[in-house]
């Protein structure tokens, strides 16, 4: 009995400490403990920064890079007024937030809204329904995401503990990329050239490149730790075009959450995060007192892609360590180590057993990959710099997505014809050996069609997507993100998908919002289309998105207000 009392008091103490931690953070952001509506004011503005021996103007929110952290609690209402004080168009996407019945506030430009124009404002107003964990927000126009991004942390409800021992402290770690050139100019020049983009000039950890780059000896992020304590790192990859390995020298990483969903704990030396993915890992400061590197390097999944080969470094610094510049380097996998990526994916499992539906209403087979179009420019040396004087594009089911001039959601809601079509196919027009026998007579049989095609789903449809990587032009890992939904990753593998031999996990698959379709392989995901609206599915490597690697789902209304898209907000930006 005495032991029971002691245990109960300890649990109450831990819960009190845990609730105190996040309520202090919520109050620091201007919220009063006990309220369920959190107000934020975002001013999108330029700021001059100096990095890598160079000064330039970047686009930020509230002058911060990364931007301000949005703190909330499960089922809170979030209201964010965004004022655009730059000459560029802007929208904000709340990555991983499912936007239940709030599609108007999802944020992708020309999909759910027109951009917020210079000098204008728009207020995002949504509820975080049944979600908690690590998310992030970012611009969803052009390549502004490179500097316009920030963490969004959603805590469990009061007195609901983590499903693991409370860490001593938590820290947000945002992985990114940095270019010396203006990002808008880089994107424009790349698309005009018809070729591939230049690699980033540096990788960053919380915007700091670390000592491996020019003029960056002191531009280093440092996490100071106490020996014997356990820390939770909320890892976010906000980078544009590169998937990244992450490791801490001589320290294990225990994964406990992926994409805002708890997982069975899984311990590894290294993790790989694709753009758009988040992971929570526990790290114990159980090594001799010293300074250890936190390292970020590229995952070179594409054979012909150019990467920045210099790693970003931050410090995992023990209290009492020497203050000199020496540190123990982290050991990272070979940059093209597919097994290291697969090993972590194999280890991801939902915390508890889940009920994944077995009867499928709509089975959609989607090829994802790159294409090369024939050159039609009168100045091919300037505009056709892909292989064999072609123009690089990307596609799903060999259709390159074209953004319309008004938002698809507005066109759908107001029944405006001519903006999009409803004929995205359930399968590619031809089946062949997608991985090893893909057409590669560049550019003559690697062309894609262009169109703003959508797939319409009835409310409540049980959907299975088979995402198949293709060997056309180049096989590489593609992080596919679906807006408005998380999904169960029920299977994945190498080679061509074969329904007779594919192994599925319908017991405890991970529940994610961004899945890396393996190099020369496939992934199978399932979700129920129970959130009405217009939802973008695209590759989260921004150059692939710019080239057209995306499509749109339209989910029709169900019955009654709780299954129907609400009216648009009065301040919705105009095109």
Coordinates of C-alpha atoms in Angstrom, one line a residue:
X1 CA 0.0 0.0 0.0
X2 CA 2.8 2.4 0.9
X3 CA 4.5 1.6 -2.4
X4 CA 1.3 2.4 -4.2
X5 CA 1.0 5.8 -2.5
X6 CA 4.6 6.6 -3.3
X7 CA 4.2 5.6 -7.0
X8 CA 1.0 7.7 -7.2
X9 CA 2.7 10.8 -5.8
X10 CA 5.6 10.3 -8.2
X11 CA 3.3 10.1 -11.2
X12 CA 1.4 13.2 -10.0
X13 CA 4.7 15.0 -9.6
X14 CA 5.9 14.1 -13.1
X15 CA 2.6 15.1 -14.6
X16 CA 2.7 18.4 -12.7
X17 CA 6.2 19.1 -13.9
X18 CA 5.3 18.2 -17.5
X19 CA 2.2 20.4 -17.6
X20 CA 4.2 23.2 -16.0
X21 CA 6.8 23.0 -18.8
X22 CA 4.4 23.4 -21.7
X23 CA 2.0 25.8 -19.9
X24 CA 5.0 28.2 -19.3
X25 CA 5.7 28.0 -23.0
X26 CA 2.1 28.7 -23.9
X27 CA 1.9 31.7 -21.6
X28 CA 5.2 33.0 -23.0
X29 CA 3.5 33.1 -26.4
X30 CA 0.8 35.4 -25.1
X31 CA -1.8 32.8 -24.1
X32 CA -3.4 32.4 -20.7
X33 CA -3.4 29.0 -19.1
X34 CA -6.8 27.4 -19.5
X35 CA -7.8 29.2 -22.7
X36 CA -8.3 27.1 -25.8
X37 CA -7.7 29.8 -28.4
X38 CA -4.1 30.8 -29.2
X39 CA -3.4 34.1 -31.1
X40 CA -0.3 34.7 -33.1
X41 CA 0.7 37.7 -35.3
X42 CA 3.0 36.9 -38.3
X43 CA 4.6 39.7 -40.2
X44 CA 6.3 38.5 -43.3
X45 CA 9.2 40.8 -43.8
X46 CA 12.8 40.9 -45.2
X47 CA 15.8 40.9 -43.0
X48 CA 19.5 41.3 -43.8
X49 CA 21.6 38.4 -42.6
X50 CA 25.3 37.6 -42.9
X51 CA 26.5 34.0 -43.5
X52 CA 29.2 32.3 -45.4
X53 CA 31.2 35.6 -46.0
X54 CA 28.1 37.1 -47.6
X55 CA 25.3 39.5 -46.6
X56 CA 21.9 39.4 -48.3
X57 CA 18.2 40.1 -47.7
X58 CA 16.1 37.0 -46.8
X59 CA 12.3 36.7 -46.3
X60 CA 11.4 36.0 -42.6
X61 CA 8.5 36.0 -40.2
X62 CA 8.8 38.7 -37.5
X63 CA 12.5 39.0 -38.5
X64 CA 13.3 35.5 -37.2
X65 CA 15.1 32.7 -39.0
X66 CA 13.8 30.1 -38.3
X67 CA 10.5 31.8 -37.6
X68 CA 8.5 32.0 -34.3
X69 CA 7.4 28.8 -32.6
X70 CA 3.7 28.1 -32.5
X71 CA 2.8 26.4 -29.2
X72 CA -0.6 24.8 -28.7
X73 CA -2.4 22.0 -27.0
X74 CA -4.4 19.2 -28.5
X75 CA -7.9 20.5 -29.7
X76 CA -6.8 24.1 -29.4
X77 CA -8.0 26.7 -31.8
X78 CA -5.2 28.6 -33.6
X79 CA -5.6 32.1 -35.0
X80 CA -2.7 33.5 -36.9
X81 CA -2.9 36.9 -38.6
X82 CA -0.4 37.0 -41.5
X83 CA 0.5 40.4 -42.9
X84 CA 2.7 40.5 -46.0
X85 CA 5.2 43.3 -45.8
X86 CA 7.3 42.0 -48.7
X87 CA 7.0 42.5 -52.5
X88 CA 6.4 38.7 -52.9
X89 CA 3.3 36.6 -52.8
X90 CA 3.0 34.6 -49.6
X91 CA 0.9 31.8 -48.1
X92 CA 1.5 29.7 -44.9
X93 CA 0.9 25.9 -44.7
X94 CA 0.5 24.2 -41.4
X95 CA 2.4 21.0 -42.3
X96 CA 0.9 17.8 -40.8
X97 CA -2.2 19.6 -39.4
X98 CA -5.1 17.8 -40.9
X99 CA -7.4 20.9 -41.1
X100 CA -10.5 19.0 -40.3
X101 CA -13.3 21.0 -41.8
X102 CA -10.9 24.0 -42.3
X103 CA -9.6 23.4 -45.8
X104 CA -9.7 27.1 -46.6
X105 CA -6.8 27.6 -44.1
X106 CA -4.5 24.8 -45.4
X107 CA -2.3 27.3 -47.3
X108 CA -0.9 25.8 -50.6
X109 CA -1.0 28.6 -53.2
X110 CA -3.5 28.2 -56.0
X111 CA -4.8 25.0 -54.4
X112 CA -6.8 26.2 -51.4
X113 CA -6.2 29.9 -51.6
X114 CA -4.8 32.6 -53.8
X115 CA -1.6 34.1 -52.3
X116 CA -1.5 37.0 -49.8
X117 CA -0.3 39.8 -52.0
X118 CA 2.1 42.6 -50.9
X119 CA 0.6 44.8 -48.3
X120 CA -2.3 42.5 -47.6
X121 CA -3.3 40.3 -44.6
X122 CA -5.1 37.0 -44.1
X123 CA -6.1 35.3 -40.9
X124 CA -5.7 31.6 -40.6
X125 CA -8.2 30.1 -38.2
X126 CA -8.3 26.4 -37.5
X127 CA -8.5 23.8 -34.7
X128 CA -5.9 21.1 -34.0
X129 CA -8.4 18.3 -33.8
X130 CA -7.2 15.1 -32.1
X131 CA -3.5 15.9 -32.9
X132 CA -0.4 16.4 -30.8
X133 CA 3.3 16.2 -31.5
X134 CA 5.9 18.0 -33.6
X135 CA 4.7 19.8 -36.7
X136 CA 6.0 22.9 -38.6
X137 CA 4.6 25.7 -40.6
X138 CA 6.2 27.0 -43.8
X139 CA 5.5 29.2 -46.8
X140 CA 3.8 27.4 -49.7
X141 CA 4.7 29.8 -52.5
X142 CA 7.7 29.3 -54.7
X143 CA 10.8 28.5 -52.7
X144 CA 10.1 30.9 -49.9
X145 CA 10.0 27.9 -47.6
X146 CA 13.8 28.0 -47.5
X147 CA 13.7 30.8 -45.0
X148 CA 10.0 31.2 -44.1
X149 CA 9.4 28.3 -41.7
X150 CA 9.1 27.5 -38.0
X151 CA 8.2 24.8 -35.6
X152 CA 4.7 24.1 -34.4
X153 CA 4.5 22.1 -31.1
X154 CA 1.2 20.7 -30.0
X155 CA 1.2 19.2 -26.5
X156 CA -1.2 16.6 -25.1
X157 CA -4.1 17.7 -23.0
X158 CA -3.6 18.5 -19.3
X159 CA -2.6 15.5 -17.2
X160 CA -2.0 13.3 -20.2
X161 CA 1.6 12.1 -20.0
X162 CA 3.9 11.1 -22.8
X163 CA 4.0 7.3 -23.3
X164 CA 7.6 7.4 -22.2
X165 CA 9.6 8.7 -19.3
X166 CA 9.5 12.5 -19.3
X167 CA 12.8 14.0 -20.6
X168 CA 14.7 16.5 -18.6
X169 CA 14.4 19.0 -21.4
X170 CA 13.3 19.2 -25.0
X171 CA 14.9 21.1 -27.9
X172 CA 13.7 21.9 -31.4
X173 CA 16.3 21.1 -34.1
X174 CA 15.4 22.4 -37.6
X175 CA 17.4 21.1 -40.5
X176 CA 17.6 23.5 -43.5
X177 CA 19.6 24.6 -46.5
X178 CA 21.1 28.0 -47.3
X179 CA 21.9 29.6 -50.6
X180 CA 24.1 32.6 -51.2
X181 CA 21.8 33.7 -54.1
X182 CA 18.2 34.9 -53.6
X183 CA 15.9 31.8 -53.5
X184 CA 13.4 33.3 -55.8
X185 CA 16.1 34.0 -58.4
X186 CA 17.5 30.4 -57.9
X187 CA 14.1 28.9 -58.6
X188 CA 13.4 31.2 -61.6
X189 CA 16.9 30.6 -63.2
X190 CA 16.5 26.9 -62.7
X191 CA 13.1 26.7 -64.4
X192 CA 14.2 29.0 -67.2
X193 CA 17.3 26.9 -67.8
X194 CA 15.4 23.6 -68.2
X195 CA 18.1 21.9 -66.2
X196 CA 18.7 21.0 -62.6
X197 CA 19.2 23.5 -59.7
X198 CA 22.5 24.2 -58.1
X199 CA 23.2 22.5 -54.8
X200 CA 22.7 24.5 -51.6
X201 CA 25.8 26.4 -50.4
X202 CA 25.4 25.0 -46.9
X203 CA 23.2 22.8 -44.7
X204 CA 22.0 24.4 -41.5
X205 CA 21.0 23.4 -38.0
X206 CA 18.6 26.0 -36.5
X207 CA 19.9 28.3 -39.3
X208 CA 23.5 27.9 -38.3
X209 CA 25.9 26.1 -40.8
X210 CA 28.6 25.3 -38.4
X211 CA 32.4 25.4 -38.6
X212 CA 33.0 23.4 -41.8
X213 CA 32.0 26.4 -44.0
X214 CA 33.7 29.7 -44.8
X215 CA 33.3 32.4 -42.2
X216 CA 31.3 30.1 -40.0
X217 CA 33.6 29.1 -37.1
X218 CA 31.4 31.0 -34.7
X219 CA 28.1 30.5 -36.6
X220 CA 27.3 27.3 -34.7
X221 CA 24.3 26.1 -32.8
X222 CA 25.1 24.6 -29.4
X223 CA 22.9 22.5 -27.1
X224 CA 24.3 22.5 -23.6
X225 CA 23.5 19.4 -21.6
X226 CA 23.9 18.1 -18.1
X227 CA 25.6 14.7 -17.7
X228 CA 23.1 11.9 -16.8
X229 CA 20.0 13.8 -18.1
X230 CA 17.8 12.7 -21.0
X231 CA 16.8 15.2 -23.7
X232 CA 14.0 15.0 -26.3
X233 CA 15.1 16.5 -29.7
X234 CA 12.2 17.5 -32.0
X235 CA 13.8 17.1 -35.4
X236 CA 12.3 18.9 -38.4
X237 CA 13.5 18.9 -41.9
X238 CA 12.5 22.2 -43.4
X239 CA 15.1 22.0 -46.2
X240 CA 14.1 22.5 -49.8
X241 CA 15.7 19.9 -52.0
X242 CA 17.9 17.6 -49.9
X243 CA 17.1 14.6 -47.7
X244 CA 19.4 14.5 -44.7
X245 CA 21.1 12.1 -42.4
X246 CA 21.4 13.2 -38.7
X247 CA 23.6 11.8 -36.0
X248 CA 25.2 12.7 -32.7
X249 CA 28.8 11.5 -32.1
X250 CA 28.8 8.5 -29.7
X251 CA 25.1 8.9 -28.8
X252 CA 22.1 6.7 -29.6
X253 CA 18.9 8.2 -30.9
X254 CA 15.7 6.6 -29.5
X255 CA 12.8 7.4 -31.9
X256 CA 9.5 7.9 -30.0
X257 CA 7.4 9.9 -32.5
X258 CA 7.2 10.3 -36.3
X259 CA 5.2 13.0 -38.2
X260 CA 3.3 13.9 -35.0
X261 CA 2.3 10.3 -34.0
X262 CA 3.8 8.3 -31.2
X263 CA 5.7 5.2 -32.2
X264 CA 7.1 2.1 -30.4
X265 CA 10.5 3.2 -29.2
X266 CA 13.3 2.3 -31.6
X267 CA 17.0 2.9 -31.1
X268 CA 19.4 3.8 -33.8
X269 CA 22.7 5.5 -34.5
X270 CA 21.5 7.6 -37.4
X271 CA 18.2 8.9 -38.8
X272 CA 17.3 10.2 -42.2
X273 CA 14.7 12.9 -42.5
X274 CA 13.3 13.9 -45.9
X275 CA 12.0 17.5 -46.4
X276 CA 8.6 17.6 -44.6
X277 CA 9.3 14.9 -42.1
X278 CA 9.6 15.2 -38.3
X279 CA 11.0 12.8 -35.7
X280 CA 11.1 13.0 -31.9
X281 CA 14.2 11.3 -30.5
X282 CA 15.4 10.8 -26.9
X283 CA 19.1 11.3 -26.3
X284 CA 20.8 10.4 -23.0
X285 CA 23.8 12.4 -22.0
X286 CA 25.5 9.3 -20.8
X287 CA 29.0 9.7 -22.3
X288 CA 32.2 11.2 -20.8
X289 CA 32.0 15.0 -20.4
X290 CA 33.0 16.6 -23.6
X291 CA 31.8 18.3 -26.8
X292 CA 30.2 16.1 -29.4
X293 CA 29.1 17.0 -32.9
X294 CA 25.5 16.9 -34.2
X295 CA 26.0 16.3 -37.9
X296 CA 23.8 16.8 -40.9
X297 CA 24.8 15.3 -44.3
X298 CA 22.9 14.6 -47.5
X299 CA 21.2 11.3 -48.4
X300 CA 22.4 10.9 -52.0
X301 CA 19.5 8.8 -53.3
X302 CA 19.7 10.2 -56.8
X303 CA 22.5 9.1 -59.1
X304 CA 22.7 12.2 -61.3
X305 CA 21.8 14.8 -58.7
X306 CA 24.4 17.3 -57.4
X307 CA 24.7 17.6 -53.7
X308 CA 26.4 19.9 -51.2
X309 CA 29.0 17.5 -49.8
X310 CA 30.1 19.5 -46.8
X311 CA 28.3 18.6 -43.5
X312 CA 26.6 21.0 -41.1
X313 CA 27.8 20.7 -37.6
X314 CA 26.2 21.7 -34.2
X315 CA 27.5 21.0 -30.7
X316 CA 26.0 18.6 -28.1
X317 CA 28.0 20.2 -25.3
X318 CA 28.3 18.7 -21.8
X319 CA 28.4 21.1 -18.9
X320 CA 32.0 21.1 -17.7
X321 CA 33.5 20.4 -21.1
X322 CA 36.6 22.3 -22.3
X323 CA 35.8 25.6 -24.0
X324 CA 38.3 25.1 -26.8
X325 CA 37.1 24.5 -30.3
X326 CA 37.7 20.7 -30.4
X327 CA 34.8 18.3 -30.6
X328 CA 34.3 14.6 -31.3
X329 CA 33.0 14.1 -34.9
X330 CA 29.9 12.1 -35.6
X331 CA 30.0 9.0 -37.8
X332 CA 27.5 9.2 -40.6
X333 CA 26.5 6.4 -43.1
X334 CA 27.8 6.5 -46.6
X335 CA 25.9 9.2 -48.4
X336 CA 24.1 6.7 -50.7
X337 CA 23.4 4.1 -47.9
X338 CA 19.9 2.9 -48.7
X339 CA 20.1 0.2 -46.0
X340 CA 20.5 2.8 -43.3
X341 CA 17.3 4.5 -44.5
X342 CA 15.4 1.2 -44.7
X343 CA 16.6 0.0 -41.3
X344 CA 14.9 3.0 -39.6
X345 CA 11.8 2.7 -41.7
X346 CA 11.6 -1.0 -40.8
X347 CA 11.7 0.1 -37.1
X348 CA 8.9 2.5 -37.2
X349 CA 5.7 1.1 -35.8
X350 CA 2.6 2.7 -34.3
X351 CA 2.7 2.7 -30.5
X352 CA -0.5 0.6 -30.3
X353 CA -2.3 -1.9 -32.5
X354 CA -4.5 -0.1 -35.0
X355 CA -7.4 -1.1 -37.0
X356 CA -6.4 -0.6 -40.7
X357 CA -9.3 -1.3 -43.0
X358 CA -8.9 -4.4 -45.1
X359 CA -11.7 -3.8 -47.7
X360 CA -10.6 -1.1 -50.2
X361 CA -13.1 1.1 -52.1
X362 CA -10.6 2.8 -54.3
X363 CA -7.2 1.5 -55.3
X364 CA -5.0 4.0 -57.1
X365 CA -1.7 3.2 -58.6
X366 CA 0.5 6.2 -59.1
X367 CA 4.0 6.4 -60.7
X368 CA 6.3 9.1 -59.4
X369 CA 9.4 10.3 -61.2
X370 CA 11.2 12.7 -63.5
X371 CA 10.7 13.3 -67.2
X372 CA 12.6 15.1 -70.0
X373 CA 10.6 17.1 -72.5
X374 CA 11.7 17.9 -76.0
X375 CA 13.2 21.4 -76.5
X376 CA 10.9 23.9 -78.2
X377 CA 12.9 27.0 -77.3
X378 CA 14.5 29.2 -79.9
X379 CA 17.4 29.6 -77.5
X380 CA 18.2 26.0 -76.5
X381 CA 21.6 26.7 -75.0
X382 CA 19.8 29.0 -72.4
X383 CA 16.5 27.0 -71.9
X384 CA 17.2 23.4 -72.7
X385 CA 20.0 22.4 -70.4
X386 CA 18.8 18.9 -69.4
X387 CA 20.3 15.8 -70.8
X388 CA 20.3 15.5 -74.6
X389 CA 19.2 19.2 -74.9
X390 CA 15.8 18.5 -73.2
X391 CA 13.8 20.2 -70.4
X392 CA 13.4 18.6 -67.0
X393 CA 10.0 18.0 -65.6
X394 CA 8.4 15.6 -63.1
X395 CA 5.1 13.8 -63.0
X396 CA 2.6 11.5 -61.3
X397 CA 1.2 8.9 -63.7
X398 CA 3.1 10.8 -66.4
X399 CA 1.1 13.9 -65.9
X400 CA 3.0 17.1 -64.8
X401 CA 0.8 19.2 -62.6
X402 CA 0.1 22.8 -63.7
X403 CA -1.0 25.3 -61.1
X404 CA -4.1 27.3 -62.2
X405 CA -4.5 31.0 -62.0
X406 CA -7.2 30.8 -59.3
X407 CA -7.4 28.4 -56.4
X408 CA -8.9 25.0 -57.2
X409 CA -10.8 25.1 -53.9
X410 CA -12.5 28.4 -54.9
X411 CA -13.2 27.0 -58.4
X412 CA -14.7 23.8 -56.9
X413 CA -16.8 25.6 -54.3
X414 CA -18.1 28.3 -56.7
X415 CA -18.5 25.8 -59.6
X416 CA -16.1 27.7 -61.9
X417 CA -15.5 25.7 -65.1
X418 CA -12.2 25.6 -66.9
X419 CA -9.8 25.7 -63.9
X420 CA -9.2 22.0 -63.5
X421 CA -10.3 18.7 -64.8
X422 CA -11.5 15.6 -62.9
X423 CA -9.7 12.9 -64.9
X424 CA -6.5 12.1 -63.0
X425 CA -6.2 8.4 -63.8
X426 CA -6.3 5.5 -61.3
X427 CA -3.2 4.0 -63.1
X428 CA -0.6 5.0 -65.6
X429 CA -1.6 4.6 -69.3
X430 CA 1.1 1.9 -69.7
X431 CA 2.5 -0.8 -67.4
X432 CA 6.1 -2.0 -67.9
X433 CA 9.2 -2.6 -65.7
X434 CA 9.0 0.8 -64.1
X435 CA 12.4 0.5 -62.3
X436 CA 14.7 -1.3 -64.7
X437 CA 12.9 -1.0 -68.0
X438 CA 11.6 2.5 -68.0
X439 CA 11.8 4.4 -71.3
X440 CA 15.0 6.4 -71.4
X441 CA 15.5 7.5 -75.0
X442 CA 15.8 11.0 -73.8
X443 CA 13.9 13.1 -74.6
X444 CA 11.9 11.2 -77.2
X445 CA 10.0 8.8 -75.0
X446 CA 10.4 10.4 -71.6
X447 CA 7.9 13.2 -72.1
X448 CA 4.9 13.8 -69.8
X449 CA 1.5 15.4 -70.3
X450 CA 0.6 18.7 -68.7
X451 CA -2.6 19.4 -66.9
X452 CA -4.4 20.5 -63.7
X453 CA -6.0 17.1 -63.1
X454 CA -7.8 16.1 -60.0
X455 CA -9.2 12.8 -58.5
X456 CA -12.7 13.1 -57.0
X457 CA -13.5 10.9 -54.0
X458 CA -16.8 10.3 -52.4
X459 CA -16.9 11.1 -48.7
X460 CA -15.9 8.1 -46.6
X461 CA -14.0 6.3 -49.4
X462 CA -11.4 3.8 -48.2
X463 CA -8.4 4.6 -50.3
X464 CA -5.2 2.7 -51.0
X465 CA -2.4 4.4 -52.9
X466 CA 0.4 2.4 -54.4
X467 CA 3.2 4.9 -55.1
X468 CA 5.7 3.5 -57.6
X469 CA 9.1 5.0 -58.2
X470 CA 10.2 5.0 -61.8
X471 CA 13.6 4.7 -63.4
X472 CA 12.8 7.2 -66.1
X473 CA 15.7 9.7 -66.1
X474 CA 16.7 8.9 -62.5
X475 CA 15.6 6.8 -59.5
X476 CA 15.7 8.6 -56.2
X477 CA 13.8 8.7 -52.9
X478 CA 10.7 10.9 -53.2
X479 CA 9.1 12.2 -50.0
X480 CA 5.3 12.3 -50.9
X481 CA 3.2 14.6 -48.6
X482 CA -0.6 14.5 -48.6
X483 CA -2.4 17.6 -47.3
X484 CA -5.5 17.2 -45.1
X485 CA -4.6 13.6 -44.1
X486 CA -2.3 11.3 -42.3
X487 CA -2.1 7.8 -43.6
X488 CA -1.0 4.3 -42.6
X489 CA 2.2 3.2 -44.4
X490 CA 1.1 -0.4 -44.8
X491 CA 3.9 -1.6 -47.0
X492 CA 7.0 -0.6 -49.0
X493 CA 9.7 -2.4 -50.9
X494 CA 12.2 -2.3 -53.8
X495 CA 11.6 -3.0 -57.4
X496 CA 8.1 -3.1 -59.0
X497 CA 5.1 -3.4 -56.8
X498 CA 3.6 -6.9 -57.1
X499 CA 0.3 -7.5 -55.2
X500 CA 1.0 -11.2 -55.1
X501 CA 4.3 -10.9 -53.2
X502 CA 4.1 -7.5 -51.4
X503 CA 4.2 -7.8 -47.6
X504 CA 1.8 -5.6 -45.7
X505 CA 1.6 -4.6 -42.0
X506 CA -2.0 -4.1 -41.1
X507 CA -1.4 -4.5 -37.3
X508 CA 0.8 -1.5 -36.2
X509 CA 2.0 0.4 -39.3
X510 CA 3.3 4.0 -38.7
X511 CA 0.8 6.8 -39.2
X512 CA 2.5 9.5 -41.2
X513 CA 1.9 12.5 -43.4
X514 CA 5.1 12.3 -45.6
X515 CA 6.4 9.0 -46.9
X516 CA 9.7 8.6 -48.7
X517 CA 9.0 6.3 -51.7
X518 CA 12.2 4.2 -51.7
X519 CA 14.8 4.5 -54.4
X520 CA 13.7 2.2 -57.3
X521 CA 10.8 0.9 -55.1
X522 CA 7.3 1.5 -54.0
X523 CA 5.2 2.4 -50.9
X524 CA 1.6 1.6 -50.1
X525 CA -0.5 3.9 -47.9
X526 CA -4.2 3.8 -46.8
X527 CA -6.5 6.5 -45.5
X528 CA -10.3 7.2 -45.3
X529 CA -11.4 10.2 -47.3
X530 CA -13.4 11.8 -44.4
X531 CA -12.3 15.4 -44.7
X532 CA -14.1 17.3 -47.4
X533 CA -12.2 19.8 -49.5
X534 CA -9.4 20.1 -52.0
X535 CA -6.1 18.4 -50.9
X536 CA -2.7 18.7 -52.6
X537 CA -0.5 15.6 -52.8
X538 CA 3.1 16.4 -54.0
X539 CA 6.8 15.6 -53.6
X540 CA 8.2 17.7 -50.8
X541 CA 11.5 18.2 -52.7
X542 CA 10.7 21.7 -54.0
X543 CA 12.3 21.5 -57.4
X544 CA 10.3 18.3 -58.1
X545 CA 7.1 20.2 -57.0
X546 CA 8.1 23.1 -59.3
X547 CA 8.6 20.6 -62.1
X548 CA 5.1 19.2 -61.6
X549 CA 5.3 16.2 -59.3
X550 CA 1.9 16.6 -57.7
X551 CA -1.8 16.1 -58.1
X552 CA -5.0 17.0 -56.2
X553 CA -7.7 15.1 -54.4
X554 CA -11.2 16.5 -54.2
X555 CA -13.2 15.0 -51.4
X556 CA -16.9 15.6 -51.7
X557 CA -19.2 16.5 -48.8
X558 CA -20.9 13.8 -46.7
X559 CA -24.1 14.3 -44.8
X560 CA -24.8 17.3 -42.6
X561 CA -22.6 20.1 -41.4
X562 CA -20.0 17.9 -39.7
X563 CA -19.2 16.2 -43.0
X564 CA -19.4 19.3 -45.2
X565 CA -16.9 22.0 -46.3
X566 CA -17.9 25.3 -44.6
X567 CA -18.2 28.6 -46.3
X568 CA -15.0 30.5 -47.3
X569 CA -13.7 33.2 -44.9
X570 CA -14.6 36.8 -45.7
X571 CA -10.9 37.8 -46.0
X572 CA -9.8 35.1 -48.3
X573 CA -7.1 36.6 -50.6
X574 CA -8.1 37.4 -54.1
X575 CA -6.1 36.5 -57.2

